[in-house]
Amino acid sequence: MDIFDVHEQVVDDYRSFTTASVDVRDPRLKQHVDELIARGEQWPEPWLALNPLFARGGAVGDLVTEGLLHPECERIFRPKADPADRGSRAITLHKHQREAVEAAHTGLSYVLTTGTGSGKSLAYIIPIVDRVLRMPERRPGVKAIIVYPMNALANSQVGELEKFLRYGYAPGAEPVTFARYTGQEKGEERERILRDPPDILLTNYVMLELVLTRPEERRRLVQAARGLQFLVLDELHTYRGRQGADVAMLVRRVRDACLSPELQCVGTSATMASVGTVDDQRTVVAQVATQIFGADVTADRVIGETLDRATCGDSTDAAGLTADVRRGGARGDYDALAASPLATWIESTFGLDEEPGTGRIVRQQPARVRESAAQLAELTACTVDDCDQAIRATLLAGSSVQHPETHRPLFAFRLHQFFSKGDTVYVSIEPEDRRHVTSTYRCRCPGMPTRH
């Protein structure tokens, strides 16, 4: 799939949708509207961002060998295609996922602040499953509650958990059980959960509040959660202001109701803080998490992402960049692409940057392809159009080749397109041939205070 072609088709469809129902008859107004459309005011050039390469933390089997995970985890956490598939290999964790496993072993609360597509869910699912498997007495009842801000997130997680915890096991023989309890369940499903509570309960904060206040559910479900081990707040950044205060009080009430003074709280978020250095951001996140959890969270237990470079070429090699542009983009298999100057320049431009002072690799801010092509043109003396096409071709080539061991593509990237609705056209109170035409609301014509 060529995502750039898909993007162009989406923009064309939106252009057709927003212009087909409006027929501007006044020539000057029509010219103004046509100019806005031609400039793409409603659909500016998209921003492009690369999903970076995360430092590896070892395969699940390696963590089992080291004693960090229960042996059954090696069988559970494998890619599986269907219920009969037991998986052929254990997944490889990112470094921040491994650090989350290590943090969970301390019994102390922690927060994971990593970007989109970084596998934050596994950073708490794996420690929860490991804790359940290690319990000497597998008493029935809820050991972990995972709270999502939206039901859609809980529904999505159900599908992922099913692949790990049910696929490859005979019905009824699953080592760890889970269930969704968000208010969407029908009567029979709800009764089954109350009668036989799962090890892991997926819910939302509103439903969790109701569970604490409804007598029947409090008697049966909260009773089953005595000694609760984990309370996870996914998308922690959504809990702010009054809602944040409500959730903070809810966490304390759950701790008291479940008689879990040593409850381990876990938070995840991609956007908790964005000002200052990475260390400054961790300090801020730790303070916020401490307030919400009602338990001390120190900056060293705010786990961030550790990034690696996927490419190894010389992004300052002007001759190499020029050659790649003139051939229409970098080509070849994974290793050849990773070593090309243009692919390395693309990773630095759209994916990775270095933090001033520390040299730590951090995410690059998203950039626009056309603007970046102009920068590349200055380095190569090629035209902006040629550079634009070479960048796009190299991105697509990088997305189609996979690393021989991790099976990860060299480039996984996203386009962020912003659309706006059609707006109002304003004119000054003057004859048609002289009136000022604008799409920005104002009381007077710019530079002419006497014209309204």
CSV table of C-alpha atoms in Angstrom, one decimal:
chain,number,residue,atom,x,y,z
A,1,MET,CA,0.0,0.0,0.0
A,2,ASP,CA,1.3,3.5,-0.9
A,3,ILE,CA,0.2,5.6,2.0
A,4,PHE,CA,0.9,8.8,0.0
A,5,ASP,CA,-1.6,7.7,-2.7
A,6,VAL,CA,-4.1,6.9,0.1
A,7,HIS,CA,-3.6,10.3,1.6
A,8,GLU,CA,-4.0,12.1,-1.7
A,9,GLN,CA,-7.3,10.2,-2.3
A,10,VAL,CA,-8.6,11.2,1.1
A,11,VAL,CA,-7.8,14.8,0.5
A,12,ASP,CA,-9.5,14.7,-3.0
A,13,ASP,CA,-12.6,13.1,-1.4
A,14,TYR,CA,-12.8,15.8,1.3
A,15,ARG,CA,-12.2,18.6,-1.3
A,16,SER,CA,-15.1,17.2,-3.4
A,17,PHE,CA,-17.3,16.8,-0.3
A,18,THR,CA,-16.8,20.4,0.9
A,19,THR,CA,-17.0,22.2,-2.4
A,20,ALA,CA,-19.6,20.3,-4.4
A,21,SER,CA,-22.6,21.8,-2.5
A,22,VAL,CA,-21.5,25.4,-2.7
A,23,ASP,CA,-21.8,27.4,-5.9
A,24,VAL,CA,-20.3,30.9,-5.5
A,25,ARG,CA,-21.8,33.3,-8.1
A,26,ASP,CA,-20.1,36.5,-7.2
A,27,PRO,CA,-16.8,36.6,-9.3
A,28,ARG,CA,-14.6,38.1,-6.7
A,29,LEU,CA,-15.9,35.9,-3.9
A,30,LYS,CA,-15.5,32.9,-6.1
A,31,GLN,CA,-11.9,33.9,-6.9
A,32,HIS,CA,-11.2,34.3,-3.2
A,33,VAL,CA,-12.7,30.8,-2.3
A,34,ASP,CA,-10.8,29.2,-5.2
A,35,GLU,CA,-7.5,30.7,-4.0
A,36,LEU,CA,-8.2,29.3,-0.5
A,37,ILE,CA,-8.8,25.8,-2.0
A,38,ALA,CA,-5.8,26.0,-4.2
A,39,ARG,CA,-3.6,26.9,-1.3
A,40,GLY,CA,-5.1,23.9,0.7
A,41,GLU,CA,-6.2,26.1,3.6
A,42,GLN,CA,-8.6,23.3,4.7
A,43,TRP,CA,-6.0,20.5,4.3
A,44,PRO,CA,-2.5,21.8,4.9
A,45,GLU,CA,0.5,19.6,4.1
A,46,PRO,CA,0.6,16.7,6.6
A,47,TRP,CA,3.2,16.1,9.2
A,48,LEU,CA,5.2,12.9,9.0
A,49,ALA,CA,6.7,11.1,12.0
A,50,LEU,CA,8.7,7.9,12.2
A,51,ASN,CA,8.1,5.3,14.8
A,52,PRO,CA,11.6,5.0,16.3
A,53,LEU,CA,13.5,1.8,16.9
A,54,PHE,CA,13.4,0.9,20.6
A,55,ALA,CA,16.4,-0.6,22.4
A,56,ARG,CA,16.0,-4.3,22.9
A,57,GLY,CA,15.5,-5.8,26.3
A,58,GLY,CA,15.8,-9.4,25.5
A,59,ALA,CA,13.4,-12.2,24.6
A,60,VAL,CA,10.8,-13.4,27.1
A,61,GLY,CA,12.8,-16.7,27.3
A,62,ASP,CA,15.9,-14.7,28.3
A,63,LEU,CA,14.0,-13.1,31.2
A,64,VAL,CA,12.7,-16.5,32.2
A,65,THR,CA,16.3,-17.8,32.3
A,66,GLU,CA,17.3,-14.8,34.5
A,67,GLY,CA,14.5,-15.5,36.9
A,68,LEU,CA,12.6,-12.3,36.1
A,69,LEU,CA,9.6,-14.1,34.7
A,70,HIS,CA,7.7,-17.3,35.5
A,71,PRO,CA,8.5,-20.2,33.0
A,72,GLU,CA,4.9,-20.2,31.7
A,73,CYS,CA,5.4,-16.7,30.4
A,74,GLU,CA,7.6,-18.0,27.6
A,75,ARG,CA,4.7,-20.0,26.3
A,76,ILE,CA,2.1,-17.3,26.9
A,77,PHE,CA,3.8,-14.3,25.3
A,78,ARG,CA,4.2,-15.6,21.7
A,79,PRO,CA,2.6,-14.3,18.5
A,80,LYS,CA,-0.4,-16.6,17.8
A,81,ALA,CA,-2.7,-16.5,14.8
A,82,ASP,CA,-5.7,-18.5,16.0
A,83,PRO,CA,-6.9,-20.5,19.0
A,84,ALA,CA,-5.1,-23.6,18.0
A,85,ASP,CA,-1.8,-21.8,17.4
A,86,ARG,CA,0.7,-22.3,20.3
A,87,GLY,CA,3.2,-19.9,18.7
A,88,SER,CA,6.7,-20.8,17.4
A,89,ARG,CA,8.7,-18.2,19.2
A,90,ALA,CA,8.6,-15.9,22.2
A,91,ILE,CA,8.3,-12.2,21.7
A,92,THR,CA,11.3,-9.9,22.2
A,93,LEU,CA,10.8,-7.1,24.6
A,94,HIS,CA,11.8,-3.5,24.4
A,95,LYS,CA,14.2,-2.2,27.0
A,96,HIS,CA,11.5,-0.1,28.7
A,97,GLN,CA,9.2,-3.2,28.9
A,98,ARG,CA,12.0,-5.1,30.6
A,99,GLU,CA,12.5,-2.1,33.0
A,100,ALA,CA,8.8,-2.3,33.8
A,101,VAL,CA,9.1,-6.0,34.7
A,102,GLU,CA,12.1,-5.1,37.0
A,103,ALA,CA,10.1,-2.2,38.6
A,104,ALA,CA,7.1,-4.5,39.2
A,105,HIS,CA,9.4,-6.9,41.1
A,106,THR,CA,10.1,-4.1,43.7
A,107,GLY,CA,6.4,-4.0,44.6
A,108,LEU,CA,6.5,-0.2,44.3
A,109,SER,CA,4.3,1.9,42.0
A,110,TYR,CA,5.7,3.1,38.7
A,111,VAL,CA,4.7,5.0,35.5
A,112,LEU,CA,5.6,4.2,31.9
A,113,THR,CA,5.8,7.3,29.7
A,114,THR,CA,6.6,6.1,26.1
A,115,GLY,CA,5.3,7.1,22.7
A,116,THR,CA,2.6,5.6,20.5
A,117,GLY,CA,3.4,2.1,19.3
A,118,SER,CA,5.8,1.4,22.1
A,119,GLY,CA,4.0,-1.6,23.6
A,120,LYS,CA,2.9,0.1,26.9
A,121,SER,CA,0.2,-2.5,27.5
A,122,LEU,CA,2.7,-5.3,27.7
A,123,ALA,CA,4.7,-3.3,30.3
A,124,TYR,CA,1.9,-4.0,32.8
A,125,ILE,CA,0.3,-7.1,31.4
A,126,ILE,CA,3.5,-9.2,31.6
A,127,PRO,CA,4.2,-8.2,35.2
A,128,ILE,CA,0.6,-8.9,36.2
A,129,VAL,CA,0.6,-12.4,34.5
A,130,ASP,CA,3.9,-13.1,36.1
A,131,ARG,CA,2.7,-12.2,39.6
A,132,VAL,CA,-0.5,-14.3,39.2
A,133,LEU,CA,1.6,-17.3,38.0
A,134,ARG,CA,4.0,-17.0,41.0
A,135,MET,CA,1.3,-17.0,43.7
A,136,PRO,CA,1.8,-20.1,45.8
A,137,GLU,CA,-1.9,-20.5,46.4
A,138,ARG,CA,-4.0,-19.8,43.3
A,139,ARG,CA,-7.0,-18.6,45.2
A,140,PRO,CA,-9.9,-17.5,43.0
A,141,GLY,CA,-10.5,-13.8,42.8
A,142,VAL,CA,-9.3,-10.5,41.2
A,143,LYS,CA,-5.6,-9.9,41.4
A,144,ALA,CA,-5.4,-6.9,39.1
A,145,ILE,CA,-7.8,-4.2,37.9
A,146,ILE,CA,-7.0,-2.3,34.7
A,147,VAL,CA,-8.8,1.0,34.3
A,148,TYR,CA,-9.3,2.6,30.9
A,149,PRO,CA,-10.6,6.1,30.2
A,150,MET,CA,-12.7,4.8,27.2
A,151,ASN,CA,-14.5,1.5,26.6
A,152,ALA,CA,-13.0,1.4,23.1
A,153,LEU,CA,-9.6,0.9,24.7
A,154,ALA,CA,-10.8,-1.8,27.0
A,155,ASN,CA,-12.5,-3.6,24.0
A,156,SER,CA,-9.3,-3.4,22.1
A,157,GLN,CA,-7.3,-4.9,25.0
A,158,VAL,CA,-9.7,-7.8,25.3
A,159,GLY,CA,-8.7,-8.9,21.8
A,160,GLU,CA,-5.0,-8.7,22.6
A,161,LEU,CA,-5.3,-10.5,25.8
A,162,GLU,CA,-7.2,-13.3,24.2
A,163,LYS,CA,-4.3,-14.0,21.8
A,164,PHE,CA,-1.9,-14.4,24.6
A,165,LEU,CA,-3.9,-15.9,27.4
A,166,ARG,CA,-6.4,-18.1,25.5
A,167,TYR,CA,-4.8,-19.0,22.2
A,168,GLY,CA,-2.8,-22.2,22.5
A,169,TYR,CA,-4.7,-23.4,25.5
A,170,ALA,CA,-7.6,-25.8,25.8
A,171,PRO,CA,-10.9,-24.0,26.9
A,172,GLY,CA,-10.9,-23.9,30.7
A,173,ALA,CA,-7.2,-24.6,31.0
A,174,GLU,CA,-6.0,-21.0,30.6
A,175,PRO,CA,-3.3,-20.3,33.3
A,176,VAL,CA,-4.6,-16.7,33.8
A,177,THR,CA,-8.2,-15.5,33.4
A,178,PHE,CA,-9.5,-12.1,32.4
A,179,ALA,CA,-12.8,-10.4,31.7
A,180,ARG,CA,-14.2,-7.0,30.7
A,181,TYR,CA,-16.6,-5.3,33.1
A,182,THR,CA,-17.5,-1.9,31.7
A,183,GLY,CA,-21.3,-1.8,31.6
A,184,GLN,CA,-21.5,-3.2,28.1
A,185,GLU,CA,-22.0,-6.8,29.2
A,186,LYS,CA,-25.3,-8.6,29.0
A,187,GLY,CA,-27.0,-10.1,32.0
A,188,GLU,CA,-25.6,-13.6,31.7
A,189,GLU,CA,-22.0,-12.3,31.1
A,190,ARG,CA,-22.3,-10.0,34.1
A,191,GLU,CA,-23.6,-12.7,36.3
A,192,ARG,CA,-20.8,-15.1,35.2
A,193,ILE,CA,-18.2,-12.5,36.2
A,194,LEU,CA,-19.8,-11.9,39.6
A,195,ARG,CA,-20.1,-15.6,40.2
A,196,ASP,CA,-16.5,-16.5,39.0
A,197,PRO,CA,-14.4,-13.3,39.1
A,198,PRO,CA,-11.3,-13.4,36.8
A,199,ASP,CA,-7.7,-12.8,37.7
A,200,ILE,CA,-7.6,-9.6,35.6
A,201,LEU,CA,-10.6,-7.2,35.4
A,202,LEU,CA,-10.7,-4.6,32.6
A,203,THR,CA,-13.0,-1.7,33.4
A,204,ASN,CA,-13.4,2.1,33.3
A,205,TYR,CA,-13.3,4.5,36.2
A,206,VAL,CA,-17.0,5.2,36.1
A,207,MET,CA,-17.8,1.5,36.3
A,208,LEU,CA,-15.3,1.0,39.1
A,209,GLU,CA,-17.0,3.7,41.0
A,210,LEU,CA,-20.3,2.0,40.6
A,211,VAL,CA,-18.8,-1.3,41.7
A,212,LEU,CA,-17.9,0.3,45.0
A,213,THR,CA,-21.3,1.8,45.5
A,214,ARG,CA,-23.7,-0.9,44.3
A,215,PRO,CA,-24.3,-3.3,47.2
A,216,GLU,CA,-24.4,-6.6,45.2
A,217,GLU,CA,-21.4,-5.8,43.2
A,218,ARG,CA,-19.5,-4.5,46.2
A,219,ARG,CA,-20.3,-7.7,48.1
A,220,ARG,CA,-19.3,-10.1,45.4
A,221,LEU,CA,-16.7,-8.4,43.2
A,222,VAL,CA,-14.9,-6.2,45.8
A,223,GLN,CA,-14.9,-9.2,48.2
A,224,ALA,CA,-13.2,-11.2,45.4
A,225,ALA,CA,-10.6,-8.4,45.1
A,226,ARG,CA,-9.3,-8.6,48.7
A,227,GLY,CA,-5.6,-8.3,48.7
A,228,LEU,CA,-5.6,-6.7,45.2
A,229,GLN,CA,-2.1,-6.7,43.8
A,230,PHE,CA,-2.2,-4.2,40.8
A,231,LEU,CA,-4.3,-1.2,39.9
A,232,VAL,CA,-3.4,0.1,36.5
A,233,LEU,CA,-4.5,3.5,35.1
A,234,ASP,CA,-4.1,3.5,31.4
A,235,GLU,CA,-3.7,6.9,29.6
A,236,LEU,CA,-2.9,8.6,32.9
A,237,HIS,CA,-2.7,12.0,31.3
A,238,THR,CA,-6.5,12.1,30.8
A,239,TYR,CA,-7.1,12.4,34.5
A,240,ARG,CA,-6.7,16.1,35.3
A,241,GLY,CA,-8.6,18.8,37.0
A,242,ARG,CA,-11.8,17.8,38.7
A,243,GLN,CA,-11.7,14.4,37.0
A,244,GLY,CA,-8.2,13.8,38.2
A,245,ALA,CA,-9.3,14.6,41.8
A,246,ASP,CA,-12.2,12.1,41.4
A,247,VAL,CA,-9.9,9.4,40.1
A,248,ALA,CA,-7.3,10.1,42.8
A,249,MET,CA,-10.0,9.6,45.5
A,250,LEU,CA,-11.2,6.5,43.7
A,251,VAL,CA,-7.8,4.9,43.9
A,252,ARG,CA,-7.7,5.5,47.7
A,253,ARG,CA,-11.2,4.0,48.1
A,254,VAL,CA,-10.2,0.9,46.1
A,255,ARG,CA,-7.1,0.5,48.2
A,256,ASP,CA,-9.2,0.7,51.4
A,257,ALA,CA,-12.1,-1.4,50.1
A,258,CYS,CA,-9.9,-4.2,48.9
A,259,LEU,CA,-7.7,-4.2,52.0
A,260,SER,CA,-4.6,-3.7,49.9
A,261,PRO,CA,-2.3,-1.3,51.8
A,262,GLU,CA,0.6,-2.4,49.6
A,263,LEU,CA,-1.3,-2.0,46.4
A,264,GLN,CA,1.0,-1.5,43.4
A,265,CYS,CA,-0.3,1.3,41.2
A,266,VAL,CA,0.8,1.5,37.5
A,267,GLY,CA,0.2,4.4,35.1
A,268,THR,CA,0.9,4.7,31.4
A,269,SER,CA,0.9,7.7,29.2
A,270,ALA,CA,2.5,8.9,26.0
A,271,THR,CA,2.1,12.6,26.9
A,272,MET,CA,2.5,13.5,30.5
A,273,ALA,CA,5.2,16.3,30.2
A,274,SER,CA,6.9,18.0,27.3
A,275,VAL,CA,9.0,20.8,28.8
A,276,GLY,CA,12.6,20.6,29.8
A,277,THR,CA,15.0,17.7,29.7
A,278,VAL,CA,14.0,14.0,30.0
A,279,ASP,CA,15.0,14.1,33.6
A,280,ASP,CA,12.9,17.2,34.3
A,281,GLN,CA,9.9,15.6,32.7
A,282,ARG,CA,10.3,12.5,34.8
A,283,THR,CA,10.3,14.6,38.0
A,284,VAL,CA,7.1,16.3,37.0
A,285,VAL,CA,5.4,13.0,36.1
A,286,ALA,CA,6.5,11.5,39.4
A,287,GLN,CA,4.9,14.3,41.3
A,288,VAL,CA,1.6,14.0,39.4
A,289,ALA,CA,1.5,10.2,39.8
A,290,THR,CA,2.2,10.5,43.5
A,291,GLN,CA,-0.9,12.7,43.9
A,292,ILE,CA,-3.1,10.4,41.9
A,293,PHE,CA,-1.9,7.1,43.3
A,294,GLY,CA,-1.7,8.3,46.9
A,295,ALA,CA,1.6,6.4,47.0
A,296,ASP,CA,5.1,7.6,46.6
A,297,VAL,CA,6.5,7.5,43.0
A,298,THR,CA,10.0,8.7,42.5
A,299,ALA,CA,11.6,9.9,39.3
A,300,ASP,CA,13.6,6.8,38.9
A,301,ARG,CA,10.4,4.8,38.7
A,302,VAL,CA,9.1,6.8,35.8
A,303,ILE,CA,10.2,4.6,32.9
A,304,GLY,CA,10.8,6.3,29.6
A,305,GLU,CA,11.8,4.9,26.2
A,306,THR,CA,15.3,4.1,25.2
A,307,LEU,CA,15.8,4.6,21.5
A,308,ASP,CA,18.3,3.2,19.0
A,309,ARG,CA,19.2,4.1,15.5
A,310,ALA,CA,17.9,1.7,12.8
A,311,THR,CA,20.2,3.2,10.2
A,312,CYS,CA,24.0,3.3,10.1
A,313,GLY,CA,24.9,5.5,7.1
A,314,ASP,CA,26.4,9.0,7.0
A,315,SER,CA,23.7,11.6,6.7
A,316,THR,CA,26.3,14.3,6.0
A,317,ASP,CA,27.7,12.5,2.9
A,318,ALA,CA,26.6,15.0,0.3
A,319,ALA,CA,27.8,12.8,-2.6
A,320,GLY,CA,26.0,9.8,-1.3
A,321,LEU,CA,22.8,11.8,-0.7
A,322,THR,CA,23.0,13.2,-4.2
A,323,ALA,CA,23.4,9.8,-5.7
A,324,ASP,CA,20.4,8.4,-3.7
A,325,VAL,CA,18.2,11.3,-4.8
A,326,ARG,CA,19.2,11.1,-8.5
A,327,ARG,CA,18.4,7.4,-8.6
A,328,GLY,CA,14.9,8.2,-7.2
A,329,GLY,CA,15.6,7.1,-3.6
A,330,ALA,CA,17.6,4.5,-1.7
A,331,ARG,CA,17.1,0.9,-2.8
A,332,GLY,CA,18.0,-2.6,-1.7
A,333,ASP,CA,17.4,-5.1,1.1
A,334,TYR,CA,17.2,-4.2,4.8
A,335,ASP,CA,21.0,-3.9,5.3
A,336,ALA,CA,21.6,-1.9,2.1
A,337,LEU,CA,18.8,0.6,3.0
A,338,ALA,CA,20.0,0.9,6.6
A,339,ALA,CA,23.5,1.8,5.4
A,340,SER,CA,22.3,4.4,2.8
A,341,PRO,CA,23.0,8.1,3.4
A,342,LEU,CA,19.5,9.1,2.4
A,343,ALA,CA,17.8,6.6,4.8
A,344,THR,CA,20.0,7.8,7.6
A,345,TRP,CA,19.1,11.4,6.8
A,346,ILE,CA,15.4,10.6,6.8
A,347,GLU,CA,15.7,8.9,10.2
A,348,SER,CA,17.4,12.0,11.6
A,349,THR,CA,15.0,14.4,10.0
A,350,PHE,CA,11.7,12.6,10.8
A,351,GLY,CA,12.5,10.2,13.6
A,352,LEU,CA,15.5,10.9,16.0
A,353,ASP,CA,17.2,13.8,17.6
A,354,GLU,CA,19.8,14.2,20.4
A,355,GLU,CA,19.0,15.9,23.6
A,356,PRO,CA,21.3,18.9,24.2
A,357,GLY,CA,23.8,18.4,27.0
A,358,THR,CA,23.3,14.7,27.4
A,359,GLY,CA,23.5,13.3,23.9
A,360,ARG,CA,20.5,11.0,24.7
A,361,ILE,CA,18.6,9.9,21.7
A,362,VAL,CA,15.1,11.3,21.8
A,363,ARG,CA,12.2,11.5,19.3
A,364,GLN,CA,12.4,14.1,16.6
A,365,GLN,CA,9.5,16.5,16.2
A,366,PRO,CA,7.2,15.6,13.2
A,367,ALA,CA,8.2,17.5,10.0
A,368,ARG,CA,6.6,18.1,6.6
A,369,VAL,CA,8.0,16.3,3.6
A,370,ARG,CA,8.0,19.3,1.3
A,371,GLU,CA,9.8,21.5,3.7
A,372,SER,CA,12.3,18.8,4.5
A,373,ALA,CA,12.8,18.2,0.7
A,374,ALA,CA,13.8,21.9,0.4
A,375,GLN,CA,16.5,21.3,3.1
A,376,LEU,CA,17.7,18.2,1.3
A,377,ALA,CA,17.8,20.1,-2.0
A,378,GLU,CA,20.3,22.5,-0.5
A,379,LEU,CA,22.6,19.6,0.5
A,380,THR,CA,22.4,17.9,-2.9
A,381,ALA,CA,21.9,20.7,-5.4
A,382,CYS,CA,19.0,18.6,-6.7
A,383,THR,CA,15.5,20.1,-7.3
A,384,VAL,CA,13.0,20.1,-4.5
A,385,ASP,CA,10.6,17.9,-6.6
A,386,ASP,CA,13.4,15.3,-7.0
A,387,CYS,CA,14.2,15.3,-3.3
A,388,ASP,CA,10.5,15.1,-2.5
A,389,GLN,CA,10.0,12.0,-4.6
A,390,ALA,CA,13.3,10.4,-3.3
A,391,ILE,CA,12.2,10.9,0.3
A,392,ARG,CA,8.8,9.3,-0.4
A,393,ALA,CA,10.3,6.4,-2.3
A,394,THR,CA,12.8,5.7,0.4
A,395,LEU,CA,10.2,5.8,3.1
A,396,LEU,CA,8.0,3.3,1.2
A,397,ALA,CA,11.0,1.1,0.5
A,398,GLY,CA,12.0,1.1,4.2
A,399,SER,CA,8.4,0.2,5.2
A,400,SER,CA,8.5,-2.9,3.0
A,401,VAL,CA,11.8,-4.5,4.2
A,402,GLN,CA,12.0,-6.3,7.6
A,403,HIS,CA,14.8,-7.0,10.0
A,404,PRO,CA,15.8,-10.7,9.7
A,405,GLU,CA,15.5,-11.3,13.4
A,406,THR,CA,12.9,-8.9,14.8
A,407,HIS,CA,10.8,-8.8,11.7
A,408,ARG,CA,10.4,-5.0,12.2
A,409,PRO,CA,10.4,-2.8,9.1
A,410,LEU,CA,13.2,-0.3,8.8
A,411,PHE,CA,10.7,2.5,8.6
A,412,ALA,CA,7.3,2.6,10.3
A,413,PHE,CA,5.8,6.0,9.8
A,414,ARG,CA,2.6,8.0,10.2
A,415,LEU,CA,1.0,10.9,8.4
A,416,HIS,CA,-0.8,13.4,10.5
A,417,GLN,CA,-3.3,15.3,8.4
A,418,PHE,CA,-5.4,18.1,9.8
A,419,PHE,CA,-8.7,19.0,8.2
A,420,SER,CA,-10.9,22.1,8.8
A,421,LYS,CA,-14.4,22.8,7.8
A,422,GLY,CA,-15.3,25.4,5.2
A,423,ASP,CA,-15.5,28.9,6.8
A,424,THR,CA,-17.3,32.1,6.3
A,425,VAL,CA,-16.3,34.8,3.8
A,426,TYR,CA,-16.5,38.4,5.1
A,427,VAL,CA,-16.7,41.6,3.0
A,428,SER,CA,-16.6,45.3,3.8
A,429,ILE,CA,-19.8,47.4,3.4
A,430,GLU,CA,-18.9,48.9,0.0
A,431,PRO,CA,-19.9,48.4,-3.7
A,432,GLU,CA,-19.1,45.0,-5.1
A,433,ASP,CA,-16.2,46.1,-7.2
A,434,ARG,CA,-14.4,47.8,-4.3
A,435,ARG,CA,-15.3,45.8,-1.2
A,436,HIS,CA,-12.6,44.1,0.8
A,437,VAL,CA,-12.9,40.2,0.8
A,438,THR,CA,-11.5,38.1,3.6
A,439,SER,CA,-12.1,34.8,5.4
A,440,THR,CA,-10.9,36.3,8.7
A,441,TYR,CA,-13.5,38.0,10.9
A,442,ARG,CA,-12.6,41.6,11.6
A,443,CYS,CA,-14.4,44.9,12.2
A,444,ARG,CA,-12.3,47.1,9.9
A,445,CYS,CA,-10.3,46.6,6.8
A,446,PRO,CA,-6.6,46.0,7.5
A,447,GLY,CA,-4.7,49.3,7.3
A,448,MET,CA,-7.9,51.3,6.6
A,449,PRO,CA,-9.7,52.0,9.9
A,450,THR,CA,-12.4,54.0,8.2
A,451,ARG,CA,-13.6,51.1,6.1
A,452,HIS,CA,-15.9,48.7,7.8
